[in-house]
Short mmCIF file of C-alpha atoms in Angstrom, two decimals:
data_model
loop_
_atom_site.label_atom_id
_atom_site.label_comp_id
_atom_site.label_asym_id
_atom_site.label_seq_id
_atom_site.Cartn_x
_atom_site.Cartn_y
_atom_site.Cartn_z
CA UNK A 1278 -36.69 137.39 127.86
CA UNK A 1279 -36.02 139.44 131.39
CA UNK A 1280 -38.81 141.66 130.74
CA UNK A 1281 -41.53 138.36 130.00
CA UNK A 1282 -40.20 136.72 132.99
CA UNK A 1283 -40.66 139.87 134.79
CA UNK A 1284 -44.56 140.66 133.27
CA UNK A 1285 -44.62 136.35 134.33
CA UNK A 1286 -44.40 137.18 137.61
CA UNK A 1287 -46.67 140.34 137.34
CA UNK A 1288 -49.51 137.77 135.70
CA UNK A 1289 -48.79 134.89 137.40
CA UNK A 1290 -48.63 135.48 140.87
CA UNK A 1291 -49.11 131.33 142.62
CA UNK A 1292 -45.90 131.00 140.36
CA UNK A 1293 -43.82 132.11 142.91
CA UNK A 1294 -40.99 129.19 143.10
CA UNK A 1295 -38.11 131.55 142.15
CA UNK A 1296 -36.16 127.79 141.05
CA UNK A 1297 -39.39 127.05 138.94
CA UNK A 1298 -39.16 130.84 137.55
CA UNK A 1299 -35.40 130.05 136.22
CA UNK A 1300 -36.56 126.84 134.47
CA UNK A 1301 -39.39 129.02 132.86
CA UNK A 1302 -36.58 130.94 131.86
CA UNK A 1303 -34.60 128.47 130.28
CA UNK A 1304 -36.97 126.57 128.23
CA UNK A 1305 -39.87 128.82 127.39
CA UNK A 1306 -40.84 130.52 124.34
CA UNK A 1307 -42.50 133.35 123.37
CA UNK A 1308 -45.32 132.85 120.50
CA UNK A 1309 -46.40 136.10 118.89
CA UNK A 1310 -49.98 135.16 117.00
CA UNK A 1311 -51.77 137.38 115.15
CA UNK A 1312 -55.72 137.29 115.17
CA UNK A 1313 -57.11 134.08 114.11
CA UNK A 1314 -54.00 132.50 113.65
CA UNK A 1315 -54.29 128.69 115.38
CA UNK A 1316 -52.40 127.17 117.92
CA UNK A 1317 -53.29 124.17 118.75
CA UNK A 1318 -56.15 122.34 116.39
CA UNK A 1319 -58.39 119.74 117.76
CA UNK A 1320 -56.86 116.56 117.27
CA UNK A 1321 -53.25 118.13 116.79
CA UNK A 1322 -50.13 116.08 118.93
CA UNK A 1323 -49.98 118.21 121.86
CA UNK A 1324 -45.94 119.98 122.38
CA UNK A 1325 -46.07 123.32 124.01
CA UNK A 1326 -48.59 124.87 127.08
CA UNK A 1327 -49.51 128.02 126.61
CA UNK A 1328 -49.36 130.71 129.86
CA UNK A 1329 -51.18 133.95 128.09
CA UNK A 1330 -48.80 137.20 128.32
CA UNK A 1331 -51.24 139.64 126.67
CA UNK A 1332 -54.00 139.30 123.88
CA UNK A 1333 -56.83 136.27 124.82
CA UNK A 1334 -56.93 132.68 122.93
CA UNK A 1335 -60.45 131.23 122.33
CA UNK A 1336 -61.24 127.15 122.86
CA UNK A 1337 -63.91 126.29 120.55
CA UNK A 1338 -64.90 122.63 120.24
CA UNK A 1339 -66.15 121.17 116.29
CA UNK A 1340 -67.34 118.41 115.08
CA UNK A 1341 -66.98 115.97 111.69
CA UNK A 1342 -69.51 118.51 109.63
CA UNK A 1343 -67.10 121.84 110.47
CA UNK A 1344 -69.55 122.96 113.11
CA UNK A 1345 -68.32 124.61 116.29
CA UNK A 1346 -68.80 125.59 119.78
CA UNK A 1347 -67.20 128.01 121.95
CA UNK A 1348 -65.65 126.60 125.61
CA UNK A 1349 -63.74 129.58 126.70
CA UNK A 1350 -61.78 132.51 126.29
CA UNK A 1351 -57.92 132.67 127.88
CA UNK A 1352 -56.92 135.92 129.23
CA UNK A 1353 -53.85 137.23 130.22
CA UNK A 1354 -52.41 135.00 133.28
CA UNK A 1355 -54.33 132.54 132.52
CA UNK A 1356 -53.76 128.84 130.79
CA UNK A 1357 -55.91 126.79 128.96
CA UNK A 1358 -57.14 123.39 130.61
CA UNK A 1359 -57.25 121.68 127.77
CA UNK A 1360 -54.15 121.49 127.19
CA UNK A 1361 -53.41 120.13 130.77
CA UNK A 1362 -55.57 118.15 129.99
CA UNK A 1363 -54.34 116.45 126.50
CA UNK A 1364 -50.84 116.44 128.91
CA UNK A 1365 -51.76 113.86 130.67
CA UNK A 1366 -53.80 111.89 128.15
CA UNK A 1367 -52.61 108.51 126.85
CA UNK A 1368 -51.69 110.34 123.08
CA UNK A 1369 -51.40 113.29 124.42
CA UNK A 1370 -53.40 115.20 121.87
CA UNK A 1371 -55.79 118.06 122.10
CA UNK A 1372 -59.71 117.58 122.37
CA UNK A 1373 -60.38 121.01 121.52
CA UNK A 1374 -58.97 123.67 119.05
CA UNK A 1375 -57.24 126.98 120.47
CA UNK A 1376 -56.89 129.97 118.38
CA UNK A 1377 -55.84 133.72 118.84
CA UNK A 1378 -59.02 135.86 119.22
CA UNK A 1379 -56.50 139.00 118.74
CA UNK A 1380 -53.36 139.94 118.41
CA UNK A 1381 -51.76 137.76 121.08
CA UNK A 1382 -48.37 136.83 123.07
CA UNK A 1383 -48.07 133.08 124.96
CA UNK A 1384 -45.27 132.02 126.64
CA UNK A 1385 -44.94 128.75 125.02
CA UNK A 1386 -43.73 125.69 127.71
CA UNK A 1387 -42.32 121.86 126.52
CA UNK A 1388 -45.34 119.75 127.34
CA UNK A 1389 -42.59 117.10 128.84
CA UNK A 1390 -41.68 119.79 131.29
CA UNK A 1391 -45.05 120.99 132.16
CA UNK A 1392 -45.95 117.35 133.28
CA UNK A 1393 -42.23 117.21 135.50
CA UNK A 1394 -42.69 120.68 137.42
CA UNK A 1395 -46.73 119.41 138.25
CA UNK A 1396 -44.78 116.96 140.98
CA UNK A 1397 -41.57 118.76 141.62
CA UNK A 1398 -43.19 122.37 142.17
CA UNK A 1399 -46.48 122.77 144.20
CA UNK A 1400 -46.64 126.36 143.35
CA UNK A 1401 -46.82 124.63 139.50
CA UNK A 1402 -49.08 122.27 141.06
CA UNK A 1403 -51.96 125.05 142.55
CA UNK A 1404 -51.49 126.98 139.57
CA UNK A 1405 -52.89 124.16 136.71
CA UNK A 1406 -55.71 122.57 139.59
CA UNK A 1407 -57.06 126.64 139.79
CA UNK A 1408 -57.08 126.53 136.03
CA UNK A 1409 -59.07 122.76 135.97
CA UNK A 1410 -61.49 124.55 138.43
CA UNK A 1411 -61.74 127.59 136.37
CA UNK A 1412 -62.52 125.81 133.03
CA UNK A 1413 -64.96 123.66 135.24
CA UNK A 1414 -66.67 125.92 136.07
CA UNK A 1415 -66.99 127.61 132.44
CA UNK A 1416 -68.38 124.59 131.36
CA UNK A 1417 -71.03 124.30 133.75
CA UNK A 1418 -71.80 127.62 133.13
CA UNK A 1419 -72.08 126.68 129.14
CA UNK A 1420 -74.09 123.12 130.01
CA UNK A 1421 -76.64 125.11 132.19
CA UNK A 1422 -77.25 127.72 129.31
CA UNK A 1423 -77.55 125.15 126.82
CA UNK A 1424 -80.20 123.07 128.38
CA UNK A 1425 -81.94 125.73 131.00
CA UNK A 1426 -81.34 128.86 128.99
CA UNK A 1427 -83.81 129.89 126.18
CA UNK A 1428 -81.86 131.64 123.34
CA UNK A 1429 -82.28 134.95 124.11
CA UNK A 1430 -81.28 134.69 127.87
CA UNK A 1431 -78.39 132.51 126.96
CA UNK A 1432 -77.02 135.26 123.65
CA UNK A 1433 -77.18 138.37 125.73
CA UNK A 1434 -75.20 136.46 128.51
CA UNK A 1435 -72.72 135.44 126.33
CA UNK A 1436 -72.80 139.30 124.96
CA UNK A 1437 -72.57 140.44 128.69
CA UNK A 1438 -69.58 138.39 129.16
CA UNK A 1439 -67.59 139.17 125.94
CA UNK A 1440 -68.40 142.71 126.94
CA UNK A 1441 -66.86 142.50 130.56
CA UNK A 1442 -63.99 140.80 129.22
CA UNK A 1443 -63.22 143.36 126.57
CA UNK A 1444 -64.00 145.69 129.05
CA UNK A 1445 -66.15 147.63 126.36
CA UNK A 1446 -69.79 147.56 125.89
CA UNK A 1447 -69.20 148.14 121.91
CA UNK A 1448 -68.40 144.49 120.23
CA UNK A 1449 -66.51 144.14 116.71
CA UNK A 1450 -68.51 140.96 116.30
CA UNK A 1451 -70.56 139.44 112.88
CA UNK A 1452 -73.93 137.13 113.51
CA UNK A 1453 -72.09 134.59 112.10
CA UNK A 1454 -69.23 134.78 114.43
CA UNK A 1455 -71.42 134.78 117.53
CA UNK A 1456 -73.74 132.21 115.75
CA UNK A 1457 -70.06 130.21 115.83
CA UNK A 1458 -69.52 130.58 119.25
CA UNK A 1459 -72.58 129.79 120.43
CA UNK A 1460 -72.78 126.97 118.18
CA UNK A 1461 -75.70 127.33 115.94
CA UNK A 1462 -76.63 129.05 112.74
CA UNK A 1463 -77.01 132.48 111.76
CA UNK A 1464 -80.58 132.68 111.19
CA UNK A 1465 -81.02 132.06 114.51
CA UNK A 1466 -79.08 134.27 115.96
CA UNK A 1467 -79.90 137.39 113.72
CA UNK A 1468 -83.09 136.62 114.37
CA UNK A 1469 -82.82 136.46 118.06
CA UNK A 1470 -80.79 139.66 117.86
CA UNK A 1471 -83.70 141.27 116.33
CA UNK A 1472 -85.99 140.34 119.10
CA UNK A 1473 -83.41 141.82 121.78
CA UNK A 1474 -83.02 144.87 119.66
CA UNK A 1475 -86.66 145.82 119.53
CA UNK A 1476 -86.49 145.05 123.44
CA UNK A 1477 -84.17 148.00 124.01
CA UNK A 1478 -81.20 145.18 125.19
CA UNK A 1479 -79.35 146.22 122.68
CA UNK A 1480 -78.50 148.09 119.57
CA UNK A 1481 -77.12 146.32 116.14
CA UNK A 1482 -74.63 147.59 113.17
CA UNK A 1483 -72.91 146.74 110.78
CA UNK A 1484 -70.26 144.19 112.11
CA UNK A 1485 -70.81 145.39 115.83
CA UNK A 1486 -73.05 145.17 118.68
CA UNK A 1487 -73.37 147.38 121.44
CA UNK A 1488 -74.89 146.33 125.16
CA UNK A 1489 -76.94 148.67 126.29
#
């Protein structure tokens, strides 16, 4: 556990409360998921927050007929605002469903404990507000491309994004998997992609994209 609370403080640099670093210590864990794997499903009784170590979780939001819609991707040293926010909801559950998008390590915090160090530690404090204004901003971002955006502006920016966060400009990444995230159907989107291909924006293959 010395070297996560070490690579903590690496990732995490506003938590600098060396008291609030010991209780990290004491009741954290660390969640190994492997890609795809779920931790926390929409609806699902809220009892750990996640603080990303390595890897990146994905927030996607569904609805009753299994459709879905991507929020955001977490990154290392970064939380998910969801979850702050299903905290400090009356049931305390989660309006969203978080999953591992790779391989992926979160160190995993009691929810009950999370809520305590929000008043006792400002450094706790600044650290969830900058993720609220983060996420806010994210889903501004998404609102603005769904209702301003026409579908080919608003795929290659989500492209352009997944590519600067992967820092690669070669995606492992299906038409029906961005059709997911963007929530709408394939069709669409492979038709779209066609469209953007022919435009020189990009070239397609066989379970990859790359930006050009």
């Amino acid at each position: 556990m010395e070297g996560m609370m070490l690579s903590l403080e690496e990732k995490f640099p506003t938590i600098r409360d060396t008291a609030l670093l010991a209780e990290i210590e004491r009741c954290a864990v660390v969640r190994h998921l492997p890609t795809g794997d779920i931790y926390l499903a929409q609806g699902e009784k809220i009892g750990m927050v996640p603080l990303v170590l390595s890897g990146m979780l994905k927030v996607v939001l569904e609805d009753n007929s299994d459709r879905e819609i991507m929020l955001y991707e977490v990154n290392p040293g970064e939380s998910c605002a969801v979850v702050w926010q299903g905290i400090f909801s009356e049931d305390k559950r989660m309006p969203a469903t978080i999953f591992a998008e790779e391989n992926t390590a979160v160190l995993a915090i009691p929810e009950s404990d999370a809520r305590d160090w929000f008043l006792r530690y400002p450094s706790w404090a600044e650290f969830a507000l900058k993720e609220f204004n983060h996420r806010m901003d994210d889903v501004m971002n998404l609102v603005r491309h769904l209702i301003f955006c026409n579908n080919d502006d608003r795929i290659l920016d989500h492209l352009k994004k997944k590519a600067l966060v992967h820092g690669t400009a070669d995606l492992a990444l299906t038409h029906s998997e961005l059709a997911r995230e963007l929530g709408t159907v394939r069709e669409v989107v492979s038709r779209r992609l066609k469209v953007l291909e022919k435009r020189g924006l990009l070239q397609m293959g066989r379970g990859k994209i790359h930006i050009n």
